[in-house]
Coordinates of C-alpha atoms in Angstrom, one line a residue:
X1 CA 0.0 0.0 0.0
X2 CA 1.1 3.8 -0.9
X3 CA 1.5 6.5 1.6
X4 CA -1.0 8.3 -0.4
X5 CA -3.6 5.7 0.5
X6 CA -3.7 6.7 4.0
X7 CA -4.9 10.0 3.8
X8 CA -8.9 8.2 3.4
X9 CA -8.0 7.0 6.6
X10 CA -9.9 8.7 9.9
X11 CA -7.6 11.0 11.9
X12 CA -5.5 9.8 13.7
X13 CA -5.3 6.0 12.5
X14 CA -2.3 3.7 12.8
X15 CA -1.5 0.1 11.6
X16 CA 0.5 -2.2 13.2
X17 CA 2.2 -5.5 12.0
X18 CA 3.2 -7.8 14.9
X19 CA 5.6 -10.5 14.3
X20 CA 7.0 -12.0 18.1
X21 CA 8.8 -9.5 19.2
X22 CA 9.1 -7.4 16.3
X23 CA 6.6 -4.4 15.5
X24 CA 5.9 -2.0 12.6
X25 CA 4.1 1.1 13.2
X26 CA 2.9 3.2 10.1
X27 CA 0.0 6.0 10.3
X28 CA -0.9 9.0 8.0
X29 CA 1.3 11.4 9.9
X30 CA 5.0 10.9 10.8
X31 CA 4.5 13.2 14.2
X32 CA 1.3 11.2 15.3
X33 CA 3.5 7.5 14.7
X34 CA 6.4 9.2 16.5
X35 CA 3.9 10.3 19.6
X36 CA 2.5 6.6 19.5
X37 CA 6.5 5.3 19.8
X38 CA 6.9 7.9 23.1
X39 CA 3.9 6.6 24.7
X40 CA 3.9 2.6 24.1
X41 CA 8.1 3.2 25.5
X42 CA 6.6 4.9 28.8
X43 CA 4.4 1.4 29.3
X44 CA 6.7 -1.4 27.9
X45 CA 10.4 -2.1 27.6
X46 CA 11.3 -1.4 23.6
X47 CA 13.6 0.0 21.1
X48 CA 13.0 2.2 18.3
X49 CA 15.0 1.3 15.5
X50 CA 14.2 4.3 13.5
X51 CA 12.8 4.3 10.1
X52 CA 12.0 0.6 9.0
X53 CA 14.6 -0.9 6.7
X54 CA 15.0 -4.4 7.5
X55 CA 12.4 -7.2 8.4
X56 CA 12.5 -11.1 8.3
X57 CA 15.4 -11.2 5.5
X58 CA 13.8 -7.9 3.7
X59 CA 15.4 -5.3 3.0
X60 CA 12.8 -2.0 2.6
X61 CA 13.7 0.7 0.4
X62 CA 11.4 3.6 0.4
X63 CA 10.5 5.3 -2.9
X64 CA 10.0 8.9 -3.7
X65 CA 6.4 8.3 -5.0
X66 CA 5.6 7.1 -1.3
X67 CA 5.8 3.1 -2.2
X68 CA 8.3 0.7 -0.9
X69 CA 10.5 -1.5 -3.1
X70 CA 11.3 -5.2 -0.9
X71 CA 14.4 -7.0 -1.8
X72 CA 16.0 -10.0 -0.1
X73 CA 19.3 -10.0 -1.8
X74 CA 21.4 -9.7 1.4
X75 CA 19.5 -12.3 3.2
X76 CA 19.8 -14.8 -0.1
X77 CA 24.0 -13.6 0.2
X78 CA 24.2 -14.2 3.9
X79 CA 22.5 -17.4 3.0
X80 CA 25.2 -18.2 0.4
X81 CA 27.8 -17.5 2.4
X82 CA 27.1 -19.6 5.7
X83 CA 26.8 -22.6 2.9
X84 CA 30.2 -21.5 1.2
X85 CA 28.8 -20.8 -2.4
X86 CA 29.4 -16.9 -2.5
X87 CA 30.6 -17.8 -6.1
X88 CA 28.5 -20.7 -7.3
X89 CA 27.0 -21.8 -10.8
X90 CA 23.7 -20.3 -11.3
X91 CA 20.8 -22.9 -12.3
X92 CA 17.8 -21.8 -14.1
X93 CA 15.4 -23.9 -12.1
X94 CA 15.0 -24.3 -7.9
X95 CA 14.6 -28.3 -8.8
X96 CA 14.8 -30.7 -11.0
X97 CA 11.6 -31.9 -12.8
X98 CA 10.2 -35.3 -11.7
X99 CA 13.2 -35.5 -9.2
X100 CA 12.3 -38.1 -6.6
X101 CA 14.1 -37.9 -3.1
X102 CA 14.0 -40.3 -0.5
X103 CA 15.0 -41.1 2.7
X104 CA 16.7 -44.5 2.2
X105 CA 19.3 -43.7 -0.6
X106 CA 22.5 -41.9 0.0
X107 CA 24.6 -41.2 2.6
X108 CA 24.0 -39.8 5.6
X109 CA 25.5 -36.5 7.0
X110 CA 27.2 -36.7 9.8
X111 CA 26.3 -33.6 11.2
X112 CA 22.9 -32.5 10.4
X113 CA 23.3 -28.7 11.9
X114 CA 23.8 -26.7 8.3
X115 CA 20.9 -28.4 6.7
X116 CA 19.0 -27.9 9.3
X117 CA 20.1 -24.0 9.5
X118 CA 19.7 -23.6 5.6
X119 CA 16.1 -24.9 5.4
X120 CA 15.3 -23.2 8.2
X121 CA 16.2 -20.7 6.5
X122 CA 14.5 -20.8 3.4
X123 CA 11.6 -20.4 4.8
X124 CA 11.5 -16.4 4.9
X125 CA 12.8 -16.3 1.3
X126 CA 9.5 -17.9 -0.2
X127 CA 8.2 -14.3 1.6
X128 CA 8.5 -12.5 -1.7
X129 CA 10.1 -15.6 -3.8
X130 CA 7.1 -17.9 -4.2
X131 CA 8.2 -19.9 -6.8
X132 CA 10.5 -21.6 -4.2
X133 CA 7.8 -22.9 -2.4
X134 CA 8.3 -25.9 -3.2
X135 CA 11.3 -26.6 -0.9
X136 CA 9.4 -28.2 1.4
X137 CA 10.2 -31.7 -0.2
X138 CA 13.4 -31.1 1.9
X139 CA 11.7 -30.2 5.1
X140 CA 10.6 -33.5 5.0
X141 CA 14.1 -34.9 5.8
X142 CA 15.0 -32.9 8.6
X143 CA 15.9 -35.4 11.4
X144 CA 17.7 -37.5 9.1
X145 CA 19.2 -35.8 6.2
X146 CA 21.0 -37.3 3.3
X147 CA 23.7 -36.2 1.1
X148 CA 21.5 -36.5 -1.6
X149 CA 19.1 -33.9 0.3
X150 CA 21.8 -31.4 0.5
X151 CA 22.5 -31.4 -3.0
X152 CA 19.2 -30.6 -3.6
X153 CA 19.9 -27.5 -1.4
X154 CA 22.5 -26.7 -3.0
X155 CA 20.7 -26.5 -6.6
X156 CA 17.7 -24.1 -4.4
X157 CA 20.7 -21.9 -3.4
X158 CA 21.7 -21.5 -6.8
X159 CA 19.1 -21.2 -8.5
X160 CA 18.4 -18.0 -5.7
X161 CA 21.8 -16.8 -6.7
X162 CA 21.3 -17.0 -11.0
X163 CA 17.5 -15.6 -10.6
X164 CA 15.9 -12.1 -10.0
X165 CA 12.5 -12.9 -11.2
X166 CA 9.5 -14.2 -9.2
X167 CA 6.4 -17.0 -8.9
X168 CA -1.9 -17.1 -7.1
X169 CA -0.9 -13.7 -7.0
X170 CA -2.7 -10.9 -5.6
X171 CA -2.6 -6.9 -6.7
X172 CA -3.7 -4.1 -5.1
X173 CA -3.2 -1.6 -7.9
X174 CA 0.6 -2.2 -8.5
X175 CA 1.8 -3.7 -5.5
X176 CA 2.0 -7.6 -4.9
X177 CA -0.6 -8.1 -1.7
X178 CA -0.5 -11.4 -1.4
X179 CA 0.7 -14.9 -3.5
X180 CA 0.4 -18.6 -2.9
X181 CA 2.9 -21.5 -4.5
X182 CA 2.5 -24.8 -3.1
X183 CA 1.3 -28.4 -3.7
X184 CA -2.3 -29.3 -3.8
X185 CA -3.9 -31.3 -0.9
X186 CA -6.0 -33.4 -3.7
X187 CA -4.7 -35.0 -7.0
X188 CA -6.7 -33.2 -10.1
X189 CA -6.9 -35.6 -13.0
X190 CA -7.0 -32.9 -15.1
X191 CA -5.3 -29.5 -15.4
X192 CA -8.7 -27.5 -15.4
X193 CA -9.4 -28.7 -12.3
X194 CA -5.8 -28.0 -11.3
X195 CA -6.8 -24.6 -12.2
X196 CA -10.2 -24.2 -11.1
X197 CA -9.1 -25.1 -7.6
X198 CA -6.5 -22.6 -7.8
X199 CA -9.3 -20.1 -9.2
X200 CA -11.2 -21.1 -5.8
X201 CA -8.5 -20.5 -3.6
X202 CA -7.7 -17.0 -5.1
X203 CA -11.5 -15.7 -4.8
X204 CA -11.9 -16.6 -0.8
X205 CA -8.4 -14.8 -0.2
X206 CA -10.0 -11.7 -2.5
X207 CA -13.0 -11.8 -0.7
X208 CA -10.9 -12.0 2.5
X209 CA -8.8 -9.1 1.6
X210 CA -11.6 -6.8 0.5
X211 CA -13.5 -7.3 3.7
X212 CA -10.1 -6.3 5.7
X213 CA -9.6 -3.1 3.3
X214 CA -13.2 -2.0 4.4
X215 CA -12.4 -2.1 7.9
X216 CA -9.2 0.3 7.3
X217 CA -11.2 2.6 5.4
X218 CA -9.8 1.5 2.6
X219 CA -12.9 2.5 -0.9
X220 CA -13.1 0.1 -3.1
X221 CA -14.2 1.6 -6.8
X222 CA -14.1 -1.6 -8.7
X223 CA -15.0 -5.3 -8.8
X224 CA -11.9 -7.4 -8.5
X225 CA -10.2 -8.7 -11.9
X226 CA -9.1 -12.2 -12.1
X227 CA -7.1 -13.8 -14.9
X228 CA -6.7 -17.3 -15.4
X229 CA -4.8 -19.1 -18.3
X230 CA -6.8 -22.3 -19.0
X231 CA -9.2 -21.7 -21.3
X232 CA -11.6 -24.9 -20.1
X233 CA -11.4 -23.5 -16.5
X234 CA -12.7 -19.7 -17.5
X235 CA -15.5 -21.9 -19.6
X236 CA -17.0 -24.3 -16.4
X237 CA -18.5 -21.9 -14.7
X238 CA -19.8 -20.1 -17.1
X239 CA -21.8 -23.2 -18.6
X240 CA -20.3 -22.5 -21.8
X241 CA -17.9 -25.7 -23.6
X242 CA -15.1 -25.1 -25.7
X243 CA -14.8 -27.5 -28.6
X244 CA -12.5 -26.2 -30.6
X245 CA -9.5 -23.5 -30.3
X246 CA -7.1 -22.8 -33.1
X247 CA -4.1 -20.6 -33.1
X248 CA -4.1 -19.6 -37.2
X249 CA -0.9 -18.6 -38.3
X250 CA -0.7 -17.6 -42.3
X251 CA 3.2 -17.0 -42.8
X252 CA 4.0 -14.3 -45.4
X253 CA 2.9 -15.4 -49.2
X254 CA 2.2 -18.9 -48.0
X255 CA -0.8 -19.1 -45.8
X256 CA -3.9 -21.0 -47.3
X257 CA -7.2 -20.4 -47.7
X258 CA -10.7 -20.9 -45.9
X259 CA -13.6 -21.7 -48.0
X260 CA -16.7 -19.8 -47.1
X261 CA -18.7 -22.0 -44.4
X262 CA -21.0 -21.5 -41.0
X263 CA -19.0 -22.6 -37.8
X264 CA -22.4 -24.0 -36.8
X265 CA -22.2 -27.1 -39.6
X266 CA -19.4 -27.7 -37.7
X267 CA -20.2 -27.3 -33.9
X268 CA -23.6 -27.9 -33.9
X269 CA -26.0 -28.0 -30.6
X270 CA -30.1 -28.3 -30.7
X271 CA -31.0 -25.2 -30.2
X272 CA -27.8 -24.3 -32.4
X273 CA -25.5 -21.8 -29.9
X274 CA -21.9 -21.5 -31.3
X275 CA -20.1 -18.7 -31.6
X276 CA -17.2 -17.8 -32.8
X277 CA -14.5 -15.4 -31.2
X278 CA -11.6 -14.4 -33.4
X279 CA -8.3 -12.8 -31.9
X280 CA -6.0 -10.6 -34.8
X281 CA -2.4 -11.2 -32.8
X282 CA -1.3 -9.4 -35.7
X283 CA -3.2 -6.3 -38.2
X284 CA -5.5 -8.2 -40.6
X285 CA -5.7 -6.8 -43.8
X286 CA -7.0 -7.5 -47.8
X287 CA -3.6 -7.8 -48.4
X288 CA -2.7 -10.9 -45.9
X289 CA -5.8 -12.6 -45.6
X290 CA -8.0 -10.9 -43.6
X291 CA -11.8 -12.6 -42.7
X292 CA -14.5 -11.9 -45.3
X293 CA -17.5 -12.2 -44.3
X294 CA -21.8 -11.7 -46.1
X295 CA -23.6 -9.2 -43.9
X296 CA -27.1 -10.6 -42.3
X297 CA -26.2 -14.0 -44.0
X298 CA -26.7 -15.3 -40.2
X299 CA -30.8 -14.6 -40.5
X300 CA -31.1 -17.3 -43.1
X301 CA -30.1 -20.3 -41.2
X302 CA -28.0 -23.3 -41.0
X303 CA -27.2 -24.2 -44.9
X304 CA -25.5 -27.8 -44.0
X305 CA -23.8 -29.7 -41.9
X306 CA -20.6 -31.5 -41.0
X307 CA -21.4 -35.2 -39.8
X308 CA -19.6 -38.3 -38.6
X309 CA -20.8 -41.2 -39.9
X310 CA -19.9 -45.0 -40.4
X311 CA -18.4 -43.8 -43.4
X312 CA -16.4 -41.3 -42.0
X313 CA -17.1 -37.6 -41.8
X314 CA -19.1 -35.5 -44.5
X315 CA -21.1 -33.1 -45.5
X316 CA -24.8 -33.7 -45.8
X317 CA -25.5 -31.4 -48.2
X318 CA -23.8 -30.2 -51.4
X319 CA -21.8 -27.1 -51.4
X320 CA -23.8 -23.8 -52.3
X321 CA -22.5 -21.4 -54.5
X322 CA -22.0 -18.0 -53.6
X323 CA -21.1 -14.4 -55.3
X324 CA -17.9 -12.7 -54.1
X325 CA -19.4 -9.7 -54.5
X326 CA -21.6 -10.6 -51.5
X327 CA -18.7 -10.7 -49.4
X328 CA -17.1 -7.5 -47.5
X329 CA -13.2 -7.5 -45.8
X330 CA -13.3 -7.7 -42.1
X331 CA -10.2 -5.5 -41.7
X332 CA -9.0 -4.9 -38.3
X333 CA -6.0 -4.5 -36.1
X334 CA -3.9 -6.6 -34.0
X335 CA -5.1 -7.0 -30.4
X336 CA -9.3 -6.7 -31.9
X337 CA -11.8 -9.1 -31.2
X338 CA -14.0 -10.3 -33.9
X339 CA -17.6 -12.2 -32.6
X340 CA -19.5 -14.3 -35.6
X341 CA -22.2 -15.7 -35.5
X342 CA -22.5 -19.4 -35.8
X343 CA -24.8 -19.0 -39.0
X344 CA -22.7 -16.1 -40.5
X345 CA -20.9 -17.0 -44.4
X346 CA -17.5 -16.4 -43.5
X347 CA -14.2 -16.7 -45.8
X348 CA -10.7 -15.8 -45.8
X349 CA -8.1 -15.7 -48.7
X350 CA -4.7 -16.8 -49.0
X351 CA -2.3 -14.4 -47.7
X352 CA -0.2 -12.8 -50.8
X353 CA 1.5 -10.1 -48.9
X354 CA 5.1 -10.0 -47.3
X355 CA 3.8 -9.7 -43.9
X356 CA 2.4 -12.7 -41.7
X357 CA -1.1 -12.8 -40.3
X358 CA -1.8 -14.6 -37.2
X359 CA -4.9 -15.2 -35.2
X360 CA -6.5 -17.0 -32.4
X361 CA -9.9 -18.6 -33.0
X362 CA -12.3 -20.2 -30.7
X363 CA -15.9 -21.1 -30.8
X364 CA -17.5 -21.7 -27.8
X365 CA -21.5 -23.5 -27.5
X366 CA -23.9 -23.2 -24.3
X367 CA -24.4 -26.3 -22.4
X368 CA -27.0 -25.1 -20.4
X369 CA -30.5 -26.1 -21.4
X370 CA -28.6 -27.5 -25.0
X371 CA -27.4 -30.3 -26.4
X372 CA -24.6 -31.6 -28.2
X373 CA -25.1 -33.4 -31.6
X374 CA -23.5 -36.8 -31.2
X375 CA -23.1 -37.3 -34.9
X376 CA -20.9 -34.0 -34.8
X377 CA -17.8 -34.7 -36.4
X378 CA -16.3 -33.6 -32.7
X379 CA -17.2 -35.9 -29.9
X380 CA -17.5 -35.3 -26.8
X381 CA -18.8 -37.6 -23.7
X382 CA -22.6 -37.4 -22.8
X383 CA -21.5 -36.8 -19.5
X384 CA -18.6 -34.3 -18.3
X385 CA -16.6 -36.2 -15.8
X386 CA -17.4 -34.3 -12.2
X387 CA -15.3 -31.8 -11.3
X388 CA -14.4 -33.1 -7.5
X389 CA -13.8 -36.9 -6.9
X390 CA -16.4 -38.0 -3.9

């Protein structure tokens, strides 16, 4: 949080973060903090240690727009150097993928005491280094290390040392409020469940964040935003079902065409629902291929469609002919988001210019109160699998 966001606050207000026997005091006014200080040292035995700079491994570092930048590069050093590696090869990842330790192969260590110190250690640095969370599989050996444990260490360390960047996260504005990184407590078969439960997690620590920023005083203007990167995750709970996404790339001069067609004789549902969504990564022109498309085409219904049969997929009707003249260029820049219809006639030509012409497409169909054509030339089971295992 900024400085500046304290002035909402009532007069006077301070906040106080207790950890043991350490305290931070911050308030809207420097006096009133400093008049606090005098009075809680005439009741209990303290020391002020001035204007805060260090905390749990952080280093504080105040910035002249009022925010604080956090850094843990003396703690990860003094962490370096009481292992001996001041100098060691950098490693691009904390651990190795699939790495399996145990607590039968190896050799022991005679003295336990570093390893012990070290992972003890560790545990402040996943304060604002997340994606070292994961350490833990080396908590687990404590009592009895190995040597092949403290190799593993090792790699952590260096990894720490080669690595500046960092690992659900949780903004207020610009600042990093709050992040999680560790191992779920129930195996997902599937990443979109992975992810939804993630998605789950995030939205009660939201909800539990806004509810403390209304009892600071802190105004909330907007609804929370949150992003998620699996596609079939954002879908569930909207009760819509992704059947199809494309990533279209037409390289320069080489990129083919698309006959006209409706994405519904394709993705059909009864009522038919599918619509198309069409992401320009790059400018879409005449020139490279750009979609074409026949305005109102959509009010005149479903022309054919795409089935799977016993003798393999086809069409069930003939192709129609239709008059380029009908059609009109869908030119539009990269980072726009086209929506079709699933009965709108829609083309695009080969691309015959020197520059590329990618796109994202994905068509998305209702599942609530629809149904899925089985003899769609996409199948899909009559039941979803369930979320959560009972």
């Amino acid at each position: 949080m900024s400085v500046s966001s304290l002035s909402a606050l009532p007069n006077p207000a301070f906040f106080f973060l207790v950890y043991v026997d350490d305290i931070i005091i911050t308030g809207r006014k420097s006096y009133e903090v400093q008049s606090l200080i005098s009075h809680l040292h005439m009741l209990f035995s303290l020391k002020d240690l001035g204007p805060l700079n260090f905390l749990l491994g952080i280093e504080v570092h105040k910035l002249h727009d009022g925010n604080f930048h956090l850094s843990q590069g003396k703690y990860v050093t003094d962490l370096l150097e009481r292992a001996k590696m001041l100098n060691p090869k950098s490693m691009p990842t904390p651990m190795i993928i699939g790495a399996l330790l145990s607590a039968q192969l190896g050799n022991l260590m005679q003295d336990p005491t570093l390893y012990r110190s070290i992972v003890g250690a560790l545990h402040y640095v996943t304060i604002i280094r997340p994606e070292i969370s994961y350490y833990n599989k080396v908590c687990q050996f404590m009592q009895h290390p190995f040597d092949i444990h403290w190799k593993t260490i090792k790699r952590i360390l260096r990894f720490l040392k080669g690595t500046t960047h960092h690992g659900y996260c949780v903004y207020l504005g610009g600042n990093l409020v709050s992040w999680s990184s560790k191992k779920q407590q129930t195996v997902s078969r599937s990443s979109t469940k992975a992810k939804y439960c993630g998605l789950a997690h995030v939205t009660t620590k939201i909800l539990w964040l806004q509810s403390l920023l209304e009892e600071l005083g802190v105004k909330q203007t907007k609804p929370p935003l949150v992003w998620c990167d699996n596609l079939s995750t954002i879908s569930f709970p909207l009760e819509f079902y992704l059947p199809e996404v494309v990533l279209i790339c037409q390289q320069p001069g080489i990129g083919g065409e698309v006959v006209p067609h409706q994405d519904n004789s394709f993705l059909y549902t009864e009522p038919p629902t599918c619509t198309g969504l069409w992401l320009a990564l790059e400018d879409a022109t005449i020139l490279n291929g750009c979609l074409w498309a026949i305005p109102g085409s959509h009010k005149n219904g479903l022309v054919r469609r795409f089935i799977r049969g016993d003798e393999g997929v086809y069409f069930d009707q003939p192709s129609p002919s239709y008059d380029d003249k009908d059609f009109v260029p869908v030119e539009v820049k990269a980072g726009s988001l086209v929506v079709l219809h699933g009965d709108l006639i829609h083309q695009s030509f080969e691309n015959q210019s020197p520059k590329s012409r990618h796109a994202y497409s994905l068509h998305v169909v209702d599942t609530d109160g629809c149904k899925w054509a089985q003899e769609n030339w996409i199948r899909r089971k009559v039941d979803p699998e369930p979320l959560y295992e009972s």
